[in-house]
């Protein structure tokens, strides 16, 4: 999947100052009953009066009172935080990035209803795709969230959805302290919940459309004799594809332990393990959709037909009826991932003014992307099928350390810190034999019997980042934040020789090194409170993005000749972001209006060559810049007791500044064209109700047209989709009913047929016939039922 091909642009700044949002409450409750609606402001929810259990409800109400959505009040930049309770209203297993998509300027797409299918999942913020956004979990870097991730893992594999704490989004450039080397367009900071102080067991089960089922269990130890506490949790998620044949399966476990070490030091340990196996959906084109409809998919049910198509292609024979070429449908494709992630953190108070944090982390990953391909037949001696299995194999070993000190003096809060990471990444492309008579397993890990290694490379990336900043409370009304970070990223690649049946092949991919660095990346912001309810803010930030170290993206994905040409001519991508905004808040209304301007320089353009299954080297060039202008607005209103309304709207105008040249001639006439996969208009409207027992909300999301060619000659039309969530919480003192909660989620309520993901196979200059297969159809209406129970 070519994520680098997605061009981007935008602006804005991140969290409440130059530092991470560290004051977000993390509720200790086991489940989320008695919580306010997703649009509730800073007031507690209201529970129904019942004299016989008044004291019980008062305790629960105090315990669960939590702001569901914060529109960045007091921050010097555009930022919003969704609480744990707001995230929990989605179907268990839903990617938390999908929940964030109702915020202004955010577009999330995926061809499954949960947004967990990684080949199709995309998030765009003001025109920047995930390869140019920063992602962390408890401060630990998650990398760029690309499908074939080279430096991290998806949030869905790092953290179970039941263990999600508040999630904070900064639509503009990320905070200077965020551990990310690619946050040109913003940062998403996820958190995990802490263990509870009381013993408890939480169990849950979800069932639904596409034979989905998902059991979950978590055990909290409560406070132990030494003052520590922990939880361990496990879940299994299993769902059929909504079309075609195949499954998406994930097993996952989390554990977290907190131990006070005296009065001034706290130790936190966290561990995560996941194993994911998912069958892919067929990538579509506009012509395939016109000919076969949105439910067209891989032909996994018919191995003989897949072999016949491959044979006809290889012998230049007519294809079977209904097929125009060898790429219309493949037999199967699969994504396989196994991850282990852990960290240890020490929080310490050196004095009443001086505090600090030190974190050490590690992550290992093994992965395969498997495609049954008609382009490379199995040798006769090894089975003789006209098909073979093509894999892209991944192996990540990364370790890092993050540290910071905060010092408070007079009206200043000063913070300095560092981040270092060493990432060893290996990647290879291999072909495995298939039999004529026996269909291959559709979710099989291939090891050891490849008849061809097309290429194999090892990469090492070392990241060094330091930052220093200050929050200066100049007056009671005026706050100034200013600081900078320095970033150095060293990339090294070593290409190894391939082979066919033991015969050594010369490598066509480059070995060498690249360096991305900038010693002064400043950020400055100001916040002024006009009165009790009104505030304005402004900010500026400069950021760069490190080069990708991979054979499938970045400067090492091209040929030896291409790399030699690029090395002295390209520079790290850079963004300069400016933002100006206004906020209003009182007891019932919270609103914001933000305008932004971004200059994106040294844009690296990656053009896909051929269809994705062929795995051809990309063509990469420095294609100039992009200019983005936009506005964002959000409105949160509790208009009647228990009722709320949330509305967000954003307008984004992202355009290429330059044409693309090759050998002195224009190769892509794109100056003034819209950036691919970037809708000009996004809107969300959510109506919610919550009386403490019954809750529900309906959300409408609108996406404008999106182009998938750089020349804008092809696009997918706009769409509007509705989702429904509702539930019931039992307050009965009966031990079997107390702590019980029921939930129903309906995605794509009106069964809309539309294109969800654009660019699953990257982007091209032009597609006059509409045949480029880089689109993923959205799931139809799907319904899920969940039951939860907490045992004390």
mmCIF file of N, CA and C in Angstrom, residues 595-670:
data_model
loop_
_atom_site.group_PDB
_atom_site.id
_atom_site.type_symbol
_atom_site.label_atom_id
_atom_site.label_comp_id
_atom_site.label_asym_id
_atom_site.label_seq_id
_atom_site.Cartn_x
_atom_site.Cartn_y
_atom_site.Cartn_z
ATOM 1 N N UNK A 595 -9.081 29.617 11.951
ATOM 2 C CA UNK A 595 -8.574 29.743 10.593
ATOM 3 C C UNK A 595 -7.108 29.357 10.557
ATOM 4 N N UNK A 596 -6.662 28.742 9.459
ATOM 5 C CA UNK A 596 -5.273 28.294 9.402
ATOM 6 C C UNK A 596 -4.701 28.472 8.004
ATOM 7 N N UNK A 597 -3.376 28.553 7.965
ATOM 8 C CA UNK A 597 -2.628 28.720 6.718
ATOM 9 C C UNK A 597 -1.349 27.903 6.841
ATOM 10 N N UNK A 598 -1.034 27.108 5.798
ATOM 11 C CA UNK A 598 0.142 26.248 5.848
ATOM 12 C C UNK A 598 0.907 26.328 4.543
ATOM 13 N N UNK A 599 2.202 26.420 4.658
ATOM 14 C CA UNK A 599 3.098 26.269 3.518
ATOM 15 C C UNK A 599 3.858 24.953 3.705
ATOM 16 N N UNK A 600 3.676 24.062 2.758
ATOM 17 C CA UNK A 600 4.309 22.746 2.791
ATOM 18 C C UNK A 600 5.389 22.729 1.716
ATOM 19 N N UNK A 601 6.650 22.584 2.135
ATOM 20 C CA UNK A 601 7.778 22.704 1.222
ATOM 21 C C UNK A 601 8.487 21.366 1.031
ATOM 22 N N UNK A 602 9.212 21.250 -0.078
ATOM 23 C CA UNK A 602 9.985 20.039 -0.396
ATOM 24 C C UNK A 602 9.100 18.799 -0.423
ATOM 25 N N UNK A 603 7.940 18.951 -0.989
ATOM 26 C CA UNK A 603 6.994 17.835 -1.039
ATOM 27 C C UNK A 603 7.556 16.699 -1.891
ATOM 28 N N UNK A 604 7.571 15.504 -1.329
ATOM 29 C CA UNK A 604 8.051 14.333 -2.055
ATOM 30 C C UNK A 604 6.866 13.640 -2.708
ATOM 31 N N UNK A 605 6.891 13.561 -4.018
ATOM 32 C CA UNK A 605 5.812 12.973 -4.803
ATOM 33 C C UNK A 605 6.198 11.549 -5.190
ATOM 34 N N UNK A 606 5.379 10.595 -4.821
ATOM 35 C CA UNK A 606 5.620 9.198 -5.175
ATOM 36 C C UNK A 606 4.510 8.741 -6.104
ATOM 37 N N UNK A 607 4.889 8.311 -7.311
ATOM 38 C CA UNK A 607 3.917 7.873 -8.311
ATOM 39 C C UNK A 607 4.018 6.365 -8.459
ATOM 40 N N UNK A 608 2.869 5.665 -8.294
ATOM 41 C CA UNK A 608 2.828 4.218 -8.423
ATOM 42 C C UNK A 608 3.025 3.802 -9.875
ATOM 43 N N UNK A 609 3.856 2.787 -10.084
ATOM 44 C CA UNK A 609 4.116 2.269 -11.425
ATOM 45 C C UNK A 609 3.426 0.910 -11.571
ATOM 46 N N UNK A 610 2.379 0.843 -12.387
ATOM 47 C CA UNK A 610 1.642 -0.407 -12.560
ATOM 48 C C UNK A 610 0.709 -0.666 -11.398
ATOM 49 N N UNK A 611 0.117 -1.860 -11.387
ATOM 50 C CA UNK A 611 -0.810 -2.229 -10.323
ATOM 51 C C UNK A 611 -0.024 -2.650 -9.094
ATOM 52 N N UNK A 612 -0.675 -2.550 -7.931
ATOM 53 C CA UNK A 612 0.016 -2.788 -6.678
ATOM 54 C C UNK A 612 0.613 -4.169 -6.540
ATOM 55 N N UNK A 613 -0.061 -5.197 -7.081
ATOM 56 C CA UNK A 613 0.397 -6.564 -6.904
ATOM 57 C C UNK A 613 1.737 -6.812 -7.591
ATOM 58 N N UNK A 614 2.093 -5.969 -8.577
ATOM 59 C CA UNK A 614 3.363 -6.136 -9.266
ATOM 60 C C UNK A 614 4.540 -5.668 -8.420
ATOM 61 N N UNK A 615 4.290 -4.754 -7.494
ATOM 62 C CA UNK A 615 5.350 -4.317 -6.592
ATOM 63 C C UNK A 615 6.502 -3.617 -7.270
ATOM 64 N N UNK A 616 6.228 -2.803 -8.267
ATOM 65 C CA UNK A 616 7.285 -2.111 -8.991
ATOM 66 C C UNK A 616 7.892 -0.998 -8.146
ATOM 67 N N UNK A 617 9.169 -0.636 -8.412
ATOM 68 C CA UNK A 617 9.745 0.525 -7.731
ATOM 69 C C UNK A 617 8.924 1.778 -8.044
ATOM 70 N N UNK A 618 8.798 2.660 -7.044
ATOM 71 C CA UNK A 618 8.068 3.902 -7.261
ATOM 72 C C UNK A 618 8.983 4.942 -7.883
ATOM 73 N N UNK A 619 8.369 5.969 -8.427
ATOM 74 C CA UNK A 619 9.116 7.117 -8.940
ATOM 75 C C UNK A 619 8.933 8.253 -7.947
ATOM 76 N N UNK A 620 10.034 8.704 -7.375
ATOM 77 C CA UNK A 620 9.993 9.694 -6.311
ATOM 78 C C UNK A 620 10.741 10.938 -6.751
ATOM 79 N N UNK A 621 10.159 12.102 -6.475
ATOM 80 C CA UNK A 621 10.821 13.350 -6.851
ATOM 81 C C UNK A 621 10.385 14.454 -5.901
ATOM 82 N N UNK A 622 11.227 15.463 -5.777
ATOM 83 C CA UNK A 622 10.859 16.665 -5.042
ATOM 84 C C UNK A 622 9.993 17.508 -5.959
ATOM 85 N N UNK A 623 8.737 17.632 -5.622
ATOM 86 C CA UNK A 623 7.777 18.251 -6.538
ATOM 87 C C UNK A 623 7.319 19.618 -6.074
ATOM 88 N N UNK A 624 8.130 20.293 -5.258
ATOM 89 C CA UNK A 624 7.773 21.653 -4.886
ATOM 90 C C UNK A 624 6.969 21.712 -3.617
ATOM 91 N N UNK A 625 5.874 22.458 -3.641
ATOM 92 C CA UNK A 625 5.133 22.687 -2.411
ATOM 93 C C UNK A 625 3.638 22.603 -2.588
ATOM 94 N N UNK A 626 2.973 22.753 -1.458
ATOM 95 C CA UNK A 626 1.516 22.817 -1.397
ATOM 96 C C UNK A 626 1.156 23.967 -0.475
ATOM 97 N N UNK A 627 0.132 24.702 -0.824
ATOM 98 C CA UNK A 627 -0.387 25.759 0.039
ATOM 99 C C UNK A 627 -1.800 25.387 0.468
ATOM 100 N N UNK A 628 -2.040 25.513 1.759
ATOM 101 C CA UNK A 628 -3.348 25.167 2.309
ATOM 102 C C UNK A 628 -3.918 26.335 3.100
ATOM 103 N N UNK A 629 -5.186 26.585 2.894
ATOM 104 C CA UNK A 629 -5.946 27.550 3.681
ATOM 105 C C UNK A 629 -7.225 26.871 4.130
ATOM 106 N N UNK A 630 -7.691 27.200 5.316
ATOM 107 C CA UNK A 630 -8.914 26.556 5.764
ATOM 108 C C UNK A 630 -9.490 27.184 7.012
ATOM 109 N N UNK A 631 -10.720 26.772 7.305
ATOM 110 C CA UNK A 631 -11.394 27.171 8.540
ATOM 111 C C UNK A 631 -12.018 25.935 9.163
ATOM 112 N N UNK A 632 -12.140 25.957 10.478
ATOM 113 C CA UNK A 632 -12.786 24.884 11.229
ATOM 114 C C UNK A 632 -13.674 25.500 12.292
ATOM 115 N N UNK A 633 -14.826 24.902 12.484
ATOM 116 C CA UNK A 633 -15.708 25.375 13.540
ATOM 117 C C UNK A 633 -16.367 24.182 14.216
ATOM 118 N N UNK A 634 -16.589 24.319 15.509
ATOM 119 C CA UNK A 634 -17.268 23.284 16.290
ATOM 120 C C UNK A 634 -18.215 23.954 17.268
ATOM 121 N N UNK A 635 -19.349 23.311 17.493
ATOM 122 C CA UNK A 635 -20.403 23.872 18.335
ATOM 123 C C UNK A 635 -20.996 22.741 19.164
ATOM 124 N N UNK A 636 -20.957 22.903 20.458
ATOM 125 C CA UNK A 636 -21.389 21.877 21.399
ATOM 126 C C UNK A 636 -22.430 22.506 22.321
ATOM 127 N N UNK A 637 -23.680 22.033 22.283
ATOM 128 C CA UNK A 637 -24.780 22.727 22.964
ATOM 129 C C UNK A 637 -25.643 21.729 23.716
ATOM 130 N N UNK A 638 -25.745 21.912 25.026
ATOM 131 C CA UNK A 638 -26.695 21.144 25.827
ATOM 132 C C UNK A 638 -27.960 21.994 25.941
ATOM 133 N N UNK A 639 -28.881 21.776 25.001
ATOM 134 C CA UNK A 639 -29.988 22.713 24.835
ATOM 135 C C UNK A 639 -31.167 22.441 25.753
ATOM 136 N N UNK A 640 -31.345 21.214 26.221
ATOM 137 C CA UNK A 640 -32.387 20.849 27.181
ATOM 138 C C UNK A 640 -31.778 19.801 28.099
ATOM 139 N N UNK A 641 -32.314 19.680 29.294
ATOM 140 C CA UNK A 641 -31.805 18.665 30.209
ATOM 141 C C UNK A 641 -31.776 17.290 29.519
ATOM 142 N N UNK A 642 -30.614 16.652 29.559
ATOM 143 C CA UNK A 642 -30.351 15.311 29.005
ATOM 144 C C UNK A 642 -30.144 15.308 27.488
ATOM 145 N N UNK A 643 -30.394 16.417 26.806
ATOM 146 C CA UNK A 643 -30.246 16.468 25.355
ATOM 147 C C UNK A 643 -29.052 17.342 24.978
ATOM 148 N N UNK A 644 -28.380 16.973 23.897
ATOM 149 C CA UNK A 644 -27.224 17.745 23.462
ATOM 150 C C UNK A 644 -27.117 17.697 21.938
ATOM 151 N N UNK A 645 -26.446 18.702 21.385
ATOM 152 C CA UNK A 645 -26.223 18.792 19.948
ATOM 153 C C UNK A 645 -24.772 19.184 19.707
ATOM 154 N N UNK A 646 -24.092 18.413 18.862
ATOM 155 C CA UNK A 646 -22.717 18.720 18.474
ATOM 156 C C UNK A 646 -22.668 18.886 16.959
ATOM 157 N N UNK A 647 -22.047 19.971 16.496
ATOM 158 C CA UNK A 647 -21.914 20.254 15.067
ATOM 159 C C UNK A 647 -20.467 20.669 14.802
ATOM 160 N N UNK A 648 -19.879 20.117 13.762
ATOM 161 C CA UNK A 648 -18.554 20.576 13.327
ATOM 162 C C UNK A 648 -18.556 20.716 11.813
ATOM 163 N N UNK A 649 -17.792 21.683 11.341
ATOM 164 C CA UNK A 649 -17.672 21.917 9.903
ATOM 165 C C UNK A 649 -16.252 22.390 9.623
ATOM 166 N N UNK A 650 -15.687 21.954 8.501
ATOM 167 C CA UNK A 650 -14.369 22.433 8.104
ATOM 168 C C UNK A 650 -14.322 22.612 6.598
ATOM 169 N N UNK A 651 -13.617 23.645 6.182
ATOM 170 C CA UNK A 651 -13.347 23.907 4.772
ATOM 171 C C UNK A 651 -11.841 23.896 4.587
ATOM 172 N N UNK A 652 -11.360 23.119 3.623
ATOM 173 C CA UNK A 652 -9.927 22.988 3.381
ATOM 174 C C UNK A 652 -9.639 23.170 1.897
ATOM 175 N N UNK A 653 -8.752 24.099 1.596
ATOM 176 C CA UNK A 653 -8.331 24.339 0.215
ATOM 177 C C UNK A 653 -6.834 24.058 0.131
ATOM 178 N N UNK A 654 -6.468 22.852 -0.322
ATOM 179 C CA UNK A 654 -5.073 22.434 -0.451
ATOM 180 C C UNK A 654 -4.751 22.258 -1.932
ATOM 181 N N UNK A 655 -3.754 23.006 -2.420
ATOM 182 C CA UNK A 655 -3.435 22.979 -3.847
ATOM 183 C C UNK A 655 -1.927 22.877 -4.060
ATOM 184 N N UNK A 656 -1.565 22.170 -5.135
ATOM 185 C CA UNK A 656 -0.158 22.039 -5.506
ATOM 186 C C UNK A 656 0.365 23.354 -6.061
ATOM 187 N N UNK A 657 1.566 23.728 -5.639
ATOM 188 C CA UNK A 657 2.170 24.988 -6.073
ATOM 189 C C UNK A 657 2.948 24.865 -7.375
ATOM 190 N N UNK A 658 3.340 23.626 -7.738
ATOM 191 C CA UNK A 658 4.265 23.461 -8.867
ATOM 192 C C UNK A 658 3.856 22.283 -9.737
ATOM 193 N N UNK A 659 4.247 22.356 -10.993
ATOM 194 C CA UNK A 659 4.181 21.180 -11.856
ATOM 195 C C UNK A 659 5.361 20.256 -11.553
ATOM 196 N N UNK A 660 5.266 19.028 -12.043
ATOM 197 C CA UNK A 660 6.337 18.057 -11.860
ATOM 198 C C UNK A 660 7.094 17.922 -13.170
ATOM 199 N N UNK A 661 8.415 17.982 -13.073
ATOM 200 C CA UNK A 661 9.253 17.949 -14.262
ATOM 201 C C UNK A 661 10.127 16.693 -14.282
ATOM 202 N N UNK A 662 10.415 16.203 -15.480
ATOM 203 C CA UNK A 662 11.353 15.102 -15.699
ATOM 204 C C UNK A 662 12.143 15.415 -16.964
ATOM 205 N N UNK A 663 13.464 15.458 -16.828
ATOM 206 C CA UNK A 663 14.347 15.765 -17.959
ATOM 207 C C UNK A 663 13.989 17.101 -18.613
ATOM 208 N N UNK A 664 13.632 18.051 -17.766
ATOM 209 C CA UNK A 664 13.334 19.384 -18.267
ATOM 210 C C UNK A 664 11.953 19.560 -18.856
ATOM 211 N N UNK A 665 11.155 18.482 -18.900
ATOM 212 C CA UNK A 665 9.808 18.539 -19.464
ATOM 213 C C UNK A 665 8.769 18.304 -18.359
ATOM 214 N N UNK A 666 7.583 18.900 -18.529
ATOM 215 C CA UNK A 666 6.507 18.684 -17.557
ATOM 216 C C UNK A 666 6.009 17.239 -17.664
ATOM 217 N N UNK A 667 6.125 16.498 -16.575
ATOM 218 C CA UNK A 667 5.611 15.127 -16.552
ATOM 219 C C UNK A 667 4.255 15.040 -15.878
ATOM 220 N N UNK A 668 3.913 16.045 -15.074
ATOM 221 C CA UNK A 668 2.593 16.090 -14.445
ATOM 222 C C UNK A 668 2.190 17.553 -14.308
ATOM 223 N N UNK A 669 1.164 17.940 -15.041
ATOM 224 C CA UNK A 669 0.700 19.321 -15.045
ATOM 225 C C UNK A 669 -0.313 19.484 -13.907
ATOM 226 N N UNK A 670 0.202 19.728 -12.693
ATOM 227 C CA UNK A 670 -0.674 19.716 -11.519
ATOM 228 C C UNK A 670 -0.678 21.037 -10.747
#
